[in-house]
Short mmCIF file of C-alpha atoms in Angstrom, two decimals:
data_model
loop_
_atom_site.label_atom_id
_atom_site.label_comp_id
_atom_site.label_asym_id
_atom_site.label_seq_id
_atom_site.Cartn_x
_atom_site.Cartn_y
_atom_site.Cartn_z
CA MET A 1 -60.36 208.78 27.18
CA GLU A 2 -58.17 206.61 24.97
CA LEU A 3 -60.06 203.99 23.04
CA LYS A 4 -59.13 200.32 23.10
CA ASP A 5 -58.23 198.74 19.77
CA PHE A 6 -61.54 196.89 19.44
CA GLN A 7 -63.49 200.04 20.34
CA GLN A 8 -61.71 201.97 17.60
CA GLU A 9 -62.50 199.16 15.16
CA VAL A 10 -66.18 199.38 16.12
CA LEU A 11 -66.22 203.12 15.43
CA ASP A 12 -64.29 202.73 12.17
CA CYS A 13 -66.94 200.28 10.98
CA PHE A 14 -69.65 202.68 12.12
CA ASP A 15 -68.01 205.49 10.16
CA SER A 16 -68.04 203.32 7.05
CA TYR A 17 -71.71 202.56 7.57
CA LEU A 18 -72.60 206.23 8.00
CA ASP A 19 -70.66 207.15 4.86
CA SER A 20 -72.55 204.50 2.91
CA LEU A 21 -75.85 205.59 4.44
CA VAL A 22 -75.33 209.21 3.42
CA ASP A 23 -74.43 208.14 -0.11
CA LYS A 24 -77.46 205.86 -0.50
CA ARG A 25 -79.82 208.46 0.94
CA LEU A 26 -78.57 210.96 -1.63
CA ASN A 27 -79.26 208.45 -4.41
CA ALA A 28 -82.76 207.82 -3.05
CA LEU A 29 -83.47 211.56 -2.96
CA LYS A 30 -82.36 211.89 -6.59
CA ILE A 31 -84.77 209.13 -7.61
CA GLU A 32 -87.56 210.70 -5.56
CA ASN A 33 -87.01 214.06 -7.27
CA LEU A 34 -86.97 212.36 -10.66
CA ILE A 35 -90.29 210.65 -9.92
CA GLN A 36 -91.82 213.98 -8.90
CA ALA A 37 -90.58 215.60 -12.10
CA GLU A 38 -91.59 212.64 -14.28
CA PRO A 39 -94.53 210.91 -12.56
CA ASP A 40 -95.05 208.59 -15.54
CA LEU A 41 -91.73 206.85 -14.91
CA ASP A 42 -92.13 203.36 -13.49
CA LEU A 43 -89.70 203.83 -10.61
CA ASP A 44 -89.72 203.07 -6.90
CA VAL A 45 -87.75 204.98 -4.30
CA PRO A 46 -85.27 202.48 -2.82
CA ASP A 47 -84.89 201.93 0.91
CA TYR A 48 -81.54 203.63 1.43
CA THR A 49 -81.01 201.83 4.75
CA GLU A 50 -81.15 198.48 2.98
CA LYS A 51 -78.90 199.69 0.16
CA ALA A 52 -76.30 200.90 2.66
CA TRP A 53 -76.38 197.52 4.38
CA GLU A 54 -75.96 195.73 1.07
CA ALA A 55 -72.92 197.89 0.29
CA LEU A 56 -71.23 196.81 3.52
CA THR A 57 -72.18 193.20 2.89
CA THR A 58 -70.57 193.35 -0.54
CA ILE A 59 -67.20 194.44 0.85
CA GLY A 60 -67.33 191.92 3.71
CA ALA A 61 -67.52 194.54 6.45
CA LEU A 62 -70.28 192.85 8.46
CA PRO A 63 -69.90 190.07 11.07
CA PRO A 64 -69.40 186.63 9.46
CA SER A 65 -71.43 185.11 12.29
CA ARG A 66 -74.54 186.81 10.86
CA ALA A 67 -73.88 186.11 7.20
CA GLN A 68 -77.07 184.06 6.86
CA ILE A 69 -79.28 186.60 8.64
CA PRO A 70 -81.02 189.02 6.25
CA PHE A 71 -81.16 192.76 6.75
CA SER A 72 -84.21 193.73 8.79
CA PRO A 73 -85.66 197.10 7.69
CA ARG A 74 -87.34 199.47 10.13
CA LYS A 75 -90.04 202.08 9.52
CA ASP A 76 -91.09 204.99 11.68
CA GLY A 77 -94.65 205.90 12.58
CA THR A 78 -95.12 207.66 9.24
CA GLY A 79 -93.77 204.80 7.14
CA GLN A 80 -90.34 206.30 6.45
CA PRO A 81 -87.20 204.12 6.65
CA VAL A 82 -85.13 204.38 9.82
CA PRO A 83 -81.44 203.42 10.02
CA SER A 84 -81.15 200.88 12.82
CA VAL A 85 -77.96 199.06 13.78
CA THR A 86 -76.74 197.01 16.72
CA PHE A 87 -73.38 196.99 18.43
CA LYS A 88 -72.91 193.54 19.97
CA ILE A 89 -70.52 194.32 22.80
CA PRO A 90 -69.78 192.02 25.75
CA THR A 91 -70.54 193.25 29.24
CA GLY A 92 -67.69 195.46 30.39
CA GLY A 93 -66.76 196.44 26.84
CA GLY A 94 -67.58 200.13 27.24
CA LYS A 95 -71.04 200.31 25.70
CA THR A 96 -71.80 203.76 27.13
CA LEU A 97 -68.50 205.14 25.87
CA LEU A 98 -69.20 203.74 22.41
CA ALA A 99 -72.75 205.11 22.53
CA ALA A 100 -71.48 208.62 23.25
CA GLN A 101 -68.90 208.35 20.46
CA ALA A 102 -71.56 207.03 18.08
CA VAL A 103 -73.96 209.89 18.90
CA SER A 104 -71.18 212.35 18.08
CA ARG A 105 -70.70 210.70 14.68
CA ILE A 106 -74.44 210.50 13.98
CA MET A 107 -74.83 214.21 14.64
CA SER A 108 -71.91 215.23 12.44
CA LYS A 109 -72.28 212.76 9.57
CA TRP A 110 -75.96 211.82 9.46
CA ILE A 111 -77.95 214.64 11.06
CA GLN A 112 -75.24 217.09 9.98
CA THR A 113 -75.84 219.55 12.79
CA ASN A 114 -74.67 220.00 16.37
CA HIS A 115 -78.13 220.41 17.88
CA GLY A 116 -81.17 218.19 18.14
CA PHE A 117 -82.64 215.55 20.39
CA VAL A 118 -81.29 212.24 21.70
CA LEU A 119 -83.58 209.80 23.48
CA TRP A 120 -81.31 207.61 25.61
CA ILE A 121 -83.23 204.56 26.82
CA VAL A 122 -81.94 202.39 29.66
CA PRO A 123 -83.43 199.18 31.09
CA ASN A 124 -83.38 199.78 34.85
CA GLU A 125 -82.91 202.23 37.69
CA SER A 126 -79.28 201.29 38.33
CA ILE A 127 -78.11 201.99 34.79
CA TYR A 128 -80.31 205.09 34.68
CA THR A 129 -78.59 206.51 37.76
CA GLN A 130 -75.09 205.66 36.49
CA THR A 131 -75.71 207.15 33.06
CA GLN A 132 -77.38 210.26 34.44
CA LYS A 133 -74.49 210.88 36.83
CA ALA A 134 -71.90 210.49 34.06
CA LEU A 135 -73.70 212.68 31.53
CA ASN A 136 -74.40 215.43 34.06
CA ASN A 137 -70.73 215.60 35.06
CA ARG A 138 -68.90 218.00 32.74
CA GLU A 139 -65.59 216.41 33.76
CA HIS A 140 -66.67 212.92 32.73
CA PRO A 141 -65.36 211.62 29.38
CA TYR A 142 -68.86 210.68 28.17
CA ARG A 143 -70.15 214.19 28.73
CA GLN A 144 -67.03 215.71 27.19
CA ILE A 145 -67.61 213.68 24.01
CA LEU A 146 -71.12 215.11 23.74
CA ASP A 147 -69.90 218.61 24.59
CA ARG A 148 -67.42 218.48 21.73
CA ALA A 149 -70.13 217.26 19.37
CA ALA A 150 -72.46 220.11 20.37
CA ALA A 151 -69.92 222.91 20.83
CA GLY A 152 -70.54 222.83 24.56
CA LYS A 153 -74.32 223.25 24.28
CA VAL A 154 -75.66 220.07 25.87
CA LYS A 155 -78.77 219.75 28.04
CA ILE A 156 -79.38 216.55 30.00
CA LEU A 157 -83.10 216.10 30.63
CA GLU A 158 -85.41 213.82 32.54
CA LYS A 159 -88.81 212.93 31.16
CA THR A 160 -90.63 215.41 33.42
CA ALA A 161 -88.27 218.30 32.64
CA PRO A 162 -89.63 221.38 30.84
CA LEU A 163 -88.98 221.26 27.11
CA ASP A 164 -88.99 224.18 24.71
CA ARG A 165 -88.51 223.92 20.96
CA ARG A 166 -85.80 226.56 21.20
CA ASP A 167 -83.75 224.17 23.34
CA ALA A 168 -83.79 221.49 20.64
CA GLU A 169 -82.93 224.09 18.01
CA SER A 170 -79.94 225.47 19.90
CA HIS A 171 -78.69 222.57 22.07
CA LEU A 172 -78.07 218.87 21.93
CA CYS A 173 -80.83 217.73 24.28
CA VAL A 174 -80.30 214.27 25.76
CA MET A 175 -83.31 212.81 27.54
CA LEU A 176 -82.85 209.74 29.71
CA LEU A 177 -85.81 207.41 29.82
CA MET A 178 -86.31 204.04 31.44
CA LEU A 179 -87.83 201.30 29.34
CA GLN A 180 -91.09 201.01 31.23
CA SER A 181 -91.81 204.69 30.51
CA SER A 182 -91.48 204.30 26.75
CA ASN A 183 -92.99 200.82 26.47
CA ARG A 184 -96.56 201.95 26.90
CA GLN A 185 -99.31 199.55 27.85
CA ASN A 186 -101.97 202.22 27.71
CA LYS A 187 -100.86 205.48 26.21
CA ASP A 188 -103.45 207.54 28.07
CA SER A 189 -102.10 206.26 31.39
CA LEU A 190 -98.54 207.46 30.86
CA LYS A 191 -97.50 211.06 31.38
CA ILE A 192 -95.14 211.05 28.43
CA PHE A 193 -98.13 210.89 26.08
CA LYS A 194 -100.31 213.34 27.97
CA ASP A 195 -100.89 216.99 27.25
CA ARG A 196 -98.78 218.98 29.70
CA GLY A 197 -97.96 222.60 30.28
CA ASN A 198 -94.17 222.42 30.18
CA VAL A 199 -93.82 221.32 26.53
CA ARG A 200 -93.75 224.58 24.60
CA GLY A 201 -93.21 225.92 21.12
CA PHE A 202 -93.60 222.72 19.11
CA PHE A 203 -97.14 223.31 17.89
CA PRO A 204 -99.32 226.26 16.84
CA THR A 205 -101.83 228.02 19.05
CA GLU A 206 -105.02 226.07 19.65
CA ASP A 207 -107.16 228.24 17.36
CA ASP A 208 -104.84 227.98 14.32
CA PHE A 209 -106.56 224.96 12.81
CA GLN A 210 -104.94 225.34 9.41
CA ALA A 211 -101.47 225.19 10.94
CA HIS A 212 -102.39 222.09 12.95
CA SER A 213 -103.71 220.45 9.80
CA ALA A 214 -100.52 221.28 7.89
CA ILE A 215 -98.36 219.64 10.56
CA LEU A 216 -100.57 216.55 10.58
CA ASP A 217 -100.15 216.25 6.82
CA LYS A 218 -96.40 215.92 7.39
CA VAL A 219 -96.52 213.91 10.64
CA PRO A 220 -99.80 211.96 10.64
CA ASN A 221 -99.08 209.84 13.74
CA LEU A 222 -99.42 212.70 16.23
CA ASP A 223 -101.94 212.41 19.06
CA VAL A 224 -104.73 214.98 18.79
CA TYR A 225 -107.89 216.26 20.38
CA GLY A 226 -110.72 215.66 17.96
CA ASP A 227 -111.01 213.85 14.65
CA LYS A 228 -107.94 213.89 12.40
CA SER A 229 -110.11 213.65 9.32
CA MET A 230 -111.84 216.91 10.18
CA LEU A 231 -110.47 220.44 10.18
CA GLY A 232 -110.49 221.66 13.76
CA CYS A 233 -108.55 218.96 15.57
CA VAL A 234 -105.75 220.18 17.84
CA ILE A 235 -102.38 218.49 18.35
CA LYS A 236 -101.63 217.64 21.97
CA ASP A 237 -98.73 219.45 23.63
CA SER A 238 -97.22 216.18 24.85
CA LEU A 239 -93.66 214.98 25.09
CA GLY A 240 -94.53 212.06 22.82
CA ASN A 241 -95.70 214.46 20.11
CA ALA A 242 -92.66 216.70 20.60
CA LEU A 243 -90.44 213.67 20.01
CA ARG A 244 -92.33 212.73 16.86
CA VAL A 245 -91.82 216.11 15.21
CA THR A 246 -88.23 216.42 16.47
CA ARG A 247 -87.24 212.98 15.11
CA PRO A 248 -84.75 212.05 17.84
CA VAL A 249 -81.70 209.87 17.68
CA VAL A 250 -82.54 206.86 19.86
CA VAL A 251 -79.88 205.05 21.90
CA MET A 252 -81.05 201.76 23.39
CA ASP A 253 -78.77 200.50 26.14
CA GLU A 254 -79.29 196.74 26.56
CA GLY A 255 -81.39 196.87 23.40
CA HIS A 256 -82.48 193.23 23.68
CA LYS A 257 -84.69 194.24 26.63
CA ALA A 258 -86.69 196.54 24.35
CA PHE A 259 -87.36 193.97 21.66
CA SER A 260 -90.95 193.07 22.38
CA ARG A 261 -93.43 193.89 19.63
CA LEU A 262 -94.97 196.55 21.85
CA ALA A 263 -91.62 198.14 22.68
CA LEU A 264 -90.55 198.25 19.03
CA ASP A 265 -93.84 199.79 17.92
CA THR A 266 -93.56 202.42 20.63
CA LEU A 267 -89.92 203.30 19.97
CA TYR A 268 -90.29 203.56 16.22
CA GLY A 269 -93.53 205.44 16.76
CA PHE A 270 -91.37 208.29 18.07
CA ASN A 271 -90.28 208.79 14.42
CA PRO A 272 -86.57 208.41 15.18
CA SER A 273 -83.98 209.60 12.70
CA PHE A 274 -81.58 206.87 13.81
CA VAL A 275 -81.70 203.95 16.25
CA LEU A 276 -78.58 202.53 17.85
CA GLU A 277 -78.89 199.39 19.96
CA LEU A 278 -76.11 198.19 22.25
CA SER A 279 -76.26 194.75 23.80
CA ALA A 280 -74.16 191.79 24.83
CA THR A 281 -76.99 189.49 23.73
CA PRO A 282 -79.03 191.09 20.91
CA ALA A 283 -82.44 189.58 20.31
CA ASP A 284 -84.23 188.40 17.17
CA ARG A 285 -87.94 187.92 16.57
CA ASP A 286 -87.67 185.22 13.93
CA LYS A 287 -91.17 183.88 14.58
CA ASP A 288 -92.82 187.20 13.68
CA THR A 289 -94.34 187.75 10.24
CA PRO A 290 -92.21 189.11 8.73
CA PRO A 291 -89.31 188.17 11.04
CA ILE A 292 -87.52 191.01 12.83
CA TYR A 293 -83.77 190.69 13.32
CA SER A 294 -81.19 192.82 15.05
CA ASN A 295 -78.92 194.35 12.43
CA TRP A 296 -75.50 193.51 13.89
CA LEU A 297 -73.01 196.01 12.59
CA VAL A 298 -70.24 194.61 14.79
CA ASP A 299 -69.74 191.46 16.82
CA VAL A 300 -67.12 192.02 19.50
CA ARG A 301 -66.04 188.79 21.19
CA GLY A 302 -64.83 188.23 24.72
CA THR A 303 -61.35 187.51 23.37
CA ALA A 304 -61.07 191.17 22.35
CA LEU A 305 -61.76 192.25 25.92
CA ASP A 306 -59.39 189.62 27.26
CA LYS A 307 -56.64 190.98 25.03
CA GLU A 308 -57.21 194.43 26.54
CA GLU A 309 -57.36 192.96 30.07
CA MET A 310 -60.96 194.11 30.46
CA ILE A 311 -62.52 190.80 31.54
CA LYS A 312 -64.40 191.19 34.80
CA LEU A 313 -64.38 188.08 37.00
CA PRO A 314 -66.68 187.62 39.99
CA ILE A 315 -65.17 187.46 43.47
CA ASN A 316 -66.75 184.99 45.88
CA VAL A 317 -65.93 185.66 49.54
CA THR A 318 -66.49 183.09 52.28
CA VAL A 319 -66.71 184.45 55.83
CA ARG A 320 -65.41 182.15 58.60
CA GLY A 321 -65.74 182.48 62.34
CA ASP A 322 -62.13 181.77 63.34
CA ASP A 323 -59.14 184.05 62.79
CA ASP A 324 -56.43 181.45 62.13
CA TRP A 325 -54.79 182.29 58.81
CA ARG A 326 -53.75 178.66 58.38
CA ASP A 327 -57.41 177.60 58.26
CA CYS A 328 -58.00 180.17 55.52
CA LEU A 329 -55.00 178.92 53.56
CA ARG A 330 -56.10 175.29 53.97
CA ALA A 331 -59.65 176.06 52.79
CA SER A 332 -58.30 177.97 49.79
CA PHE A 333 -56.04 175.07 48.84
CA GLU A 334 -58.90 172.58 49.10
CA HIS A 335 -61.15 174.79 46.99
CA LEU A 336 -58.42 175.18 44.38
CA ASN A 337 -58.06 171.41 44.16
CA SER A 338 -61.83 171.06 43.83
CA LEU A 339 -61.88 173.54 40.94
CA GLN A 340 -59.02 171.69 39.27
CA VAL A 341 -60.97 168.42 39.42
CA GLN A 342 -64.02 170.12 37.90
CA ALA A 343 -61.92 171.67 35.15
CA GLU A 344 -60.32 168.35 34.24
CA SER A 345 -63.73 166.71 33.96
CA LEU A 346 -64.91 169.16 31.31
#
């Protein structure tokens, strides 16, 4: 599928961000290694996500409309920084196409592998069905983009599908999830956080307490049976825990609908390696302490879609009882005149 000019510009900007992100992460790792070698040095490991954002700000690559909005850092459930950016794209601008293209770039440039896990979150049943149909169809451009990124090894999953660690280590697994499933009100009431028999290979056998303890040292926000402070607790074989150790790429379609405090805590509690939000109307939580803002990487305006003849206008149909075409023409003319009067009054 050929990209529109504005879509290519979005992806070019995203490429620049990923390049900067990789560079700043490398610098942060060097400082971290130096601190480990010389613990007496008075150094702090910088947040590479913030440094990458600052680099783009310096060269004027970010939207001028957000010039006064500060970068809003994100942390995962273990306290590690998470790259999180927003594509502000008008409705009809090809958000799903851009999401698939972005996932391909994240895997190659950031994750630097062609296998792993993508958690693709949608806001409602309609978009879920559309996205699922497209990604399951090997002839569809969205699926073909992912197939190229993963050398043809793509698995599209639903939340109840069996999941084996070997799948995530050999395929690009894309799990579709509706918002209400991930935005937990009570984690024990949702199946995604419950121990279940079809999540296999992510954790040691139940009697290997030392191995469970070692994993918890690395990923302390896992759900367990027992007391985490005591040797003998067992990590639950749940999808939520599998996500936390897999560190998925998270795609949030209509990201503004997952911007409640609860939704953010839940999503970042999955320990994502990258979060991409796509929305026509990104949200901010400027009354929070500290405030939480959407990090707009791009701001595509309606004029860009208009230039590409992608504007979708509603069609209002009036049904009349008679079949005289002259009545239809007369009513259309009267309505046109009415619209003209309204337009002139603006």
